[in-house]
Short mmCIF file of C-alpha atoms and ligand atoms in Angstrom, two decimals:
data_model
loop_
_atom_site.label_atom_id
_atom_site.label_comp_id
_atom_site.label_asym_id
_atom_site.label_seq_id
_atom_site.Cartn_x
_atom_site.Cartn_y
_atom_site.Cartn_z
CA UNK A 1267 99.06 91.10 87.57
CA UNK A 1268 101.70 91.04 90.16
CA UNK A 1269 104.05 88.49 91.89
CA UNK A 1270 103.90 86.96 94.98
CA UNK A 1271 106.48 84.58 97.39
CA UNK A 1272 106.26 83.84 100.73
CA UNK A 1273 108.77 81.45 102.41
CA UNK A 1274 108.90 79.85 105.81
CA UNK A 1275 111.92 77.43 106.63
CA UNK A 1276 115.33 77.11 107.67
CA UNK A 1277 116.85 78.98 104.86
CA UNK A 1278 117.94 82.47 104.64
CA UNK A 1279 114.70 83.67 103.85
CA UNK A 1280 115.61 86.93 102.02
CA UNK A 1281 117.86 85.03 99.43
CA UNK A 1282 114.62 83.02 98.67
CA UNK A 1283 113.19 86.09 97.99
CA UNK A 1284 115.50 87.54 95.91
CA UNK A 1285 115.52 84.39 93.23
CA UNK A 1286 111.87 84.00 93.91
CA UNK A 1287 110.68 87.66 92.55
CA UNK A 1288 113.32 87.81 89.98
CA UNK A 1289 111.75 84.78 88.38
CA UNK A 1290 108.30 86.54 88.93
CA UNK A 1291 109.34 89.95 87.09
CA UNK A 1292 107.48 88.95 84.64
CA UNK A 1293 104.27 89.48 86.31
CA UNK A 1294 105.23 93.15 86.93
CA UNK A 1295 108.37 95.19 87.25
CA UNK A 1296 106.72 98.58 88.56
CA UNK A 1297 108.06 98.45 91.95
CA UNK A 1298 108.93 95.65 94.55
CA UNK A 1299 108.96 95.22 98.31
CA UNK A 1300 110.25 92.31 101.19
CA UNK A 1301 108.99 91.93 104.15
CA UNK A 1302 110.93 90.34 106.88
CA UNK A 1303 109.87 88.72 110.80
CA UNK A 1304 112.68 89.20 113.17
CA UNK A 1305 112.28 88.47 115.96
CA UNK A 1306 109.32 90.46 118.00
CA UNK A 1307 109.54 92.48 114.86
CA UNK A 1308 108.68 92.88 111.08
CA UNK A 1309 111.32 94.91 108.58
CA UNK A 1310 110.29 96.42 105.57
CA UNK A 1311 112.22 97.36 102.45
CA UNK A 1312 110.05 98.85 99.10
CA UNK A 1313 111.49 100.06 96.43
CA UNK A 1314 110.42 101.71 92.76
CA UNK A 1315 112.18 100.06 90.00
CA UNK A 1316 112.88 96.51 89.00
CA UNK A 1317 114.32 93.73 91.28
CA UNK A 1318 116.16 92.01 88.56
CA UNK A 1319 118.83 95.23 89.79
CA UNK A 1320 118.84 94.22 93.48
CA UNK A 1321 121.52 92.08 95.39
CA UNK A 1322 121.51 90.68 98.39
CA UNK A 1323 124.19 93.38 99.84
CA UNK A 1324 121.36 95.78 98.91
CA UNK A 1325 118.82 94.34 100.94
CA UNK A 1326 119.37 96.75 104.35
CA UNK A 1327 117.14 93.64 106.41
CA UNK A 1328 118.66 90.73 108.74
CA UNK A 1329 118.52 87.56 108.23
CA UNK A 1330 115.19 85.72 108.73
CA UNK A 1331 113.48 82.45 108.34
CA UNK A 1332 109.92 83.89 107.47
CA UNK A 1333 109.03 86.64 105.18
CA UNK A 1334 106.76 87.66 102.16
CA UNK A 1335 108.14 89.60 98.78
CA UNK A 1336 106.10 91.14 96.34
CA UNK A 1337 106.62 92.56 92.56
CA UNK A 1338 103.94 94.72 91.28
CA UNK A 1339 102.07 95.66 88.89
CA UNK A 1340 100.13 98.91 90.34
CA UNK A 1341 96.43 98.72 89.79
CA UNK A 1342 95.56 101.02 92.33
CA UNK A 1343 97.31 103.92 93.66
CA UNK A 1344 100.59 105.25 91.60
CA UNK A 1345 104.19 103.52 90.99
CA UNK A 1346 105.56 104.26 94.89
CA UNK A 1347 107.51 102.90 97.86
CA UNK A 1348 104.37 103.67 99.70
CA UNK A 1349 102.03 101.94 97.63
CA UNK A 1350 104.47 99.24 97.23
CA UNK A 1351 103.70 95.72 99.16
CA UNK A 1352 104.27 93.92 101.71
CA UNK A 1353 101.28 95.89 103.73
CA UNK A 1354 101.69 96.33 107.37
CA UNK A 1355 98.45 96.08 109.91
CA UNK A 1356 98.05 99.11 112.14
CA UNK A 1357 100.27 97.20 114.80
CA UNK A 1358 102.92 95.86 112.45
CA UNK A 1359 102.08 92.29 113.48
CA UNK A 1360 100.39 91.27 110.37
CA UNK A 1361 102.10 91.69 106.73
CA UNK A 1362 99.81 91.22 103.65
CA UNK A 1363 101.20 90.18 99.84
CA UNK A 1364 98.23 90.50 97.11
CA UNK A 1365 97.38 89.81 93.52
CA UNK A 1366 94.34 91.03 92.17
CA UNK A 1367 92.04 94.04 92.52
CA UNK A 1368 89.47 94.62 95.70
CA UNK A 1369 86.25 95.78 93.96
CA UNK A 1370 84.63 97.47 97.03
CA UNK A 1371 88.20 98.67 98.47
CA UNK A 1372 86.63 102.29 98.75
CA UNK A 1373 83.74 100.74 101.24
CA UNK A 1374 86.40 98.56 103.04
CA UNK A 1375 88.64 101.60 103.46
CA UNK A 1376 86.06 103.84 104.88
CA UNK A 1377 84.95 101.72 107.75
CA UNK A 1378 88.61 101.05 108.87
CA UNK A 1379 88.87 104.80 108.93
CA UNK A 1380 85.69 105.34 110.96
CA UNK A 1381 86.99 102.52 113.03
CA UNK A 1382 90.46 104.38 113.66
CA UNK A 1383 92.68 102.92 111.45
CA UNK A 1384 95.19 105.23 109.32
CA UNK A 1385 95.81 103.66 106.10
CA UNK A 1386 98.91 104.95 104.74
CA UNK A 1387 98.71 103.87 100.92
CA UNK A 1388 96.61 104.87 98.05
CA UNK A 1389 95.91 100.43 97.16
CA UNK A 1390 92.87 98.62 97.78
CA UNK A 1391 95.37 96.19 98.77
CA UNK A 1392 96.08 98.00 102.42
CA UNK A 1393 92.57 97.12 103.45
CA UNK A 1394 93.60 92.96 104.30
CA UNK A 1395 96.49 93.51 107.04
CA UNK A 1396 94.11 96.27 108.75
CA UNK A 1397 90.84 94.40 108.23
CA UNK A 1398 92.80 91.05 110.11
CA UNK A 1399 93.78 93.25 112.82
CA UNK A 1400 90.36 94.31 113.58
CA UNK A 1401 89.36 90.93 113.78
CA UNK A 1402 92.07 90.13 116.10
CA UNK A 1403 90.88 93.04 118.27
CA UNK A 1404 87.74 91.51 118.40
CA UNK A 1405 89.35 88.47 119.70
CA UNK A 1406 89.51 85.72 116.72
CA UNK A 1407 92.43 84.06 116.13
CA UNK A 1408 94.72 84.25 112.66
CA UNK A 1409 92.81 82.12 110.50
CA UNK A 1410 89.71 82.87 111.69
CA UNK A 1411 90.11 86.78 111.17
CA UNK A 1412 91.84 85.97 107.22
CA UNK A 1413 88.61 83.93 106.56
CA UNK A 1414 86.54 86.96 108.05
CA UNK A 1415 88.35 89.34 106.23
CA UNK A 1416 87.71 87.50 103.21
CA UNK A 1417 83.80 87.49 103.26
CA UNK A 1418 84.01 91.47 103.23
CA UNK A 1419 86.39 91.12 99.41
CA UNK A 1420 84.82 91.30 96.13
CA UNK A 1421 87.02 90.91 93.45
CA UNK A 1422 89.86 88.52 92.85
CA UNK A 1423 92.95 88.02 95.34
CA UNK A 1424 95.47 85.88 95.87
CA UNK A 1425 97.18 86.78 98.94
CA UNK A 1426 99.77 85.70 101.23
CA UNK A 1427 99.69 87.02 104.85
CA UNK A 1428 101.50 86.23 107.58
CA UNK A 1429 101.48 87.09 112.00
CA UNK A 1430 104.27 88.00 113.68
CA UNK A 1431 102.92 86.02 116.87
CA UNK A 1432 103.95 82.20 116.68
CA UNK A 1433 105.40 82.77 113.01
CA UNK A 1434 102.05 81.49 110.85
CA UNK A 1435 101.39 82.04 107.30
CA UNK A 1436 98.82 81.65 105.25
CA UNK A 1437 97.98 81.48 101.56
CA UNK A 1438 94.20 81.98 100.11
CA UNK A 1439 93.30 82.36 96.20
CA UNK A 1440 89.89 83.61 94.52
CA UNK A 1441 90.85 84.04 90.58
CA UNK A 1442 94.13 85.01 90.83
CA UNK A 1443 97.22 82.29 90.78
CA UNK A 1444 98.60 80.83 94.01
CA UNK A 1445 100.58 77.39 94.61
CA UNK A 1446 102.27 75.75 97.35
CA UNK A 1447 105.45 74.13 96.96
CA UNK A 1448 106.78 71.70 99.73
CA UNK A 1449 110.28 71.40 100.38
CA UNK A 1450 112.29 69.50 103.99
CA UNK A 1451 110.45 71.13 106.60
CA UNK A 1452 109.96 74.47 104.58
CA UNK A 1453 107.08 76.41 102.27
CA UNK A 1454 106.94 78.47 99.87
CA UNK A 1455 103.84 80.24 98.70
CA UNK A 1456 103.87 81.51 95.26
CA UNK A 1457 101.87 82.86 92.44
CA UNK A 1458 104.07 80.57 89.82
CA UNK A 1459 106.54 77.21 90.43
CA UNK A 1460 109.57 78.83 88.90
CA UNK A 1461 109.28 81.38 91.98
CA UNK A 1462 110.91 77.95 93.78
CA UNK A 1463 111.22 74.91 91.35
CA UNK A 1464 115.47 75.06 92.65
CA UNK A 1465 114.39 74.32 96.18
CA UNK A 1466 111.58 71.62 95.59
CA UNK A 1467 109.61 69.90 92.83
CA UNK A 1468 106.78 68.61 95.17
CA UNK A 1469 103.68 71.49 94.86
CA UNK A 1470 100.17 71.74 95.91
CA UNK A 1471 97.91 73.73 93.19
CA UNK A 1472 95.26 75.86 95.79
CA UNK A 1473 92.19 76.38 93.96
CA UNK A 1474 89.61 78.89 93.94
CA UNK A 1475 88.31 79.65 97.82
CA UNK A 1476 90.93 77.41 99.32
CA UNK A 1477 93.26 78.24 101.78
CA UNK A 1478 96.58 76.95 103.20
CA UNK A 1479 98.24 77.00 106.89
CA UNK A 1480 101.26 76.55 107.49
CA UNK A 1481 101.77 76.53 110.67
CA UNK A 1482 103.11 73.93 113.11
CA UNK A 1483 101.73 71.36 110.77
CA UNK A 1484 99.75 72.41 107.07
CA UNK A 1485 96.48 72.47 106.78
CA UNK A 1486 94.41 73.41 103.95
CA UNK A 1487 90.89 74.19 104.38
CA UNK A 1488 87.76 75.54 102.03
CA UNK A 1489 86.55 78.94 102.52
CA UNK A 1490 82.77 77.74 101.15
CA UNK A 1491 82.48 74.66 103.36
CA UNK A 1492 84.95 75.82 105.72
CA UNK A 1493 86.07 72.34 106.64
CA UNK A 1494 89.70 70.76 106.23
CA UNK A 1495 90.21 69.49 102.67
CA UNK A 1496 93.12 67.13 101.15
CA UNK A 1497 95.20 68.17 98.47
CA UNK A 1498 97.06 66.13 96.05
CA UNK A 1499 100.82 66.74 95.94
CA UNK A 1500 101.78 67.02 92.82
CA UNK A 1501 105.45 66.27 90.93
CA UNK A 1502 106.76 69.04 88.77
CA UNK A 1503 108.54 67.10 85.93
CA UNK A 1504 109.94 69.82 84.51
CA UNK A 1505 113.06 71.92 85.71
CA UNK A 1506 114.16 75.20 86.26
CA UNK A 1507 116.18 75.47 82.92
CA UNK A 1508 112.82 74.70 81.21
CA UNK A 1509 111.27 77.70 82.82
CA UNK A 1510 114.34 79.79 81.53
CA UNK A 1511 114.57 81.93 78.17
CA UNK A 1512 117.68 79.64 77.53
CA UNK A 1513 119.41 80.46 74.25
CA UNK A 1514 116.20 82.38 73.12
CA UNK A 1515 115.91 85.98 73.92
CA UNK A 1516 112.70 86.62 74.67
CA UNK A 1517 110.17 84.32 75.60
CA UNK A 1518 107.58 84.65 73.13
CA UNK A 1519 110.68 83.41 70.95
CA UNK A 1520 110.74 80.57 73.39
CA UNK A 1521 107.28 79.89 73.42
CA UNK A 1522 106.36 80.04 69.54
CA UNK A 1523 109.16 77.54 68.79
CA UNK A 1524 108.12 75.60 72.00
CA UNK A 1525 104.30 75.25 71.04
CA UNK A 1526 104.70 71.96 69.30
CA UNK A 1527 105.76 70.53 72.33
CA UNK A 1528 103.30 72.71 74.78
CA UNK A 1529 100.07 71.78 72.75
CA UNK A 1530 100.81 67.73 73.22
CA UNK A 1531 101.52 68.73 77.03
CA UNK A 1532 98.79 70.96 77.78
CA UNK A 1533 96.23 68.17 76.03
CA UNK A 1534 97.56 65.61 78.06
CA UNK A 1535 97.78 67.30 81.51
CA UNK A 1536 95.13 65.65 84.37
CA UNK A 1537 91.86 67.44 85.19
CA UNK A 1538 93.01 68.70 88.62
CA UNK A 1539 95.72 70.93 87.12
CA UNK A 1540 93.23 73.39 85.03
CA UNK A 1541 92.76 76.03 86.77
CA UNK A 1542 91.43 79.70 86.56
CA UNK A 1543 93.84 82.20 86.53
CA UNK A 1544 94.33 86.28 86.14
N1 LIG B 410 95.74 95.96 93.24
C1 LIG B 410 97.04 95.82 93.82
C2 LIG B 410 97.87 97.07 93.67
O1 LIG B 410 97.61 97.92 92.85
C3 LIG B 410 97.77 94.60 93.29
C4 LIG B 410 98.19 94.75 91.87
C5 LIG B 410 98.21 93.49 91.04
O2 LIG B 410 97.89 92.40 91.48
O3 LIG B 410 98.51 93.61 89.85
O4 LIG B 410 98.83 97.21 94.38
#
């Protein structure tokens, strides 16, 4: 388990980040990493340790108004700044966020190698910004290469990537948590609401094999069918106080003396809003 943001919109994009992975420690504290597009250019800062130390002075990066954060949870490779994410593609146009484990990494791996990449990590993780680029190569476009990319994967992902050419992201899930949240002409792409719930209430669950653009306009799209789907925006009700410890001090504290209230929720809650999760 690990957790994911990715924001595009006005806002200083690597305060968003900041609040958005401290509320997502809790998904894994092993190390952390931002990356941010400037310009004709994408900065990097990983670190080993827990963001809940970090301020905003500390982060060494510019401002922006597109980047991608990550807190992990190493599966593969040990606790360092190297293994840390955002990944880079080859050409540093491509940065890659991920949640989940790539089954057949060690496959994926060895043809980029015999194909000239030089991975630089020890995570299966690495394999998506490289494997896009080689699509790109090839000629496909963003989306196109993600979606190829994504036929290669077994195991679960949920992944945020983004292209340093006109600025695009896009968000993809299979088993692991991912959810869109909508704000005044800006996105956030997150593997939990509390990631953003102070910006915007209005949120788009993605599930399993669907995937979101956000580009000039948003699309979301099905990687089975691979035709445009709609989504239903939904209302968070709660707020971000809810999603707090508040006067408890841990949250299992919270949730045991919560459950009388989360059980009468949970049983009410519509169809569309059950979803599998890692
Ligand atoms: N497998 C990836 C890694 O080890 C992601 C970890 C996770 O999602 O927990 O970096």
């Amino acid at each position: 388990m690990c957790g994911i943001i990715g924001y595009k919109g006005p806002r200083n994009a690597l305060s968003v980040e900041l609040k958005g992975l401290k509320s997502l420690e809790y998904r894994g504290y092993d190390s952390w990493g931002i990356a941010s597009f400037n310009g004709d250019k994408i900065d990097v800062i990983k670190k080993v340790g827990k963001i809940s130390e970090i301020s905003l002075k500390d982060l060494a990066l510019e401002k922006s108004t597109l980047s991608l954060g990550h807190t992990r949870w190493a599966t593969h490779g040990n606790v360092t700044e190297n293994n840390a994410h955002p990944h880079l593609s080859q050409n540093r146009k491509i940065a890659v966020v991920h949640n989940g484990i790539v089954e057949n990494f060690q496959e994926l791996r060895k043809f980029l190698q015999a194909q000239g990449f030089h991975l630089v990590s020890q995570t299966d993780s690495e394999i998506f910004p490289h494997y896009i680029q080689y699509f790109m190569d090839q000629g496909l476009d963003f989306e196109n290469s993600v979606k190829k990319t994504l036929k290669k994967i077994e195991g679960s992902f949920a992944i945020v990537a983004a292209h340093l050419g006109n600025k695009e992201m896009i968000g993809v899930r299979r088993g692991s948590p991912l959810v869109l949240g909508l704000g005044n002409n800006e996105y956030f792409l997150a593997s939990d609401v509390p990631a953003f719930l102070e910006y915007t209430n209005r949120v788009a669950y993605l599930n399993d094999d669907e995937l979101v653009n956000i580009n000039e306009d948003i699309k979301f799209c099905s990687l089975i069918t691979d035709k445009k789907i709609k989504k239903h925006i939904d209302t968070i009700q709660w707020d971000i106080e809810q999603a707090r410890k508040g006067k408890y001090p841990h949250f299992m504290l919270k949730e045991i003396n919560e459950q009388k209230f989360t059980i009468k929720k949970a049983a009410a809650q519509p169809a569309y809003l059950i979803q599998k999760t890692t």
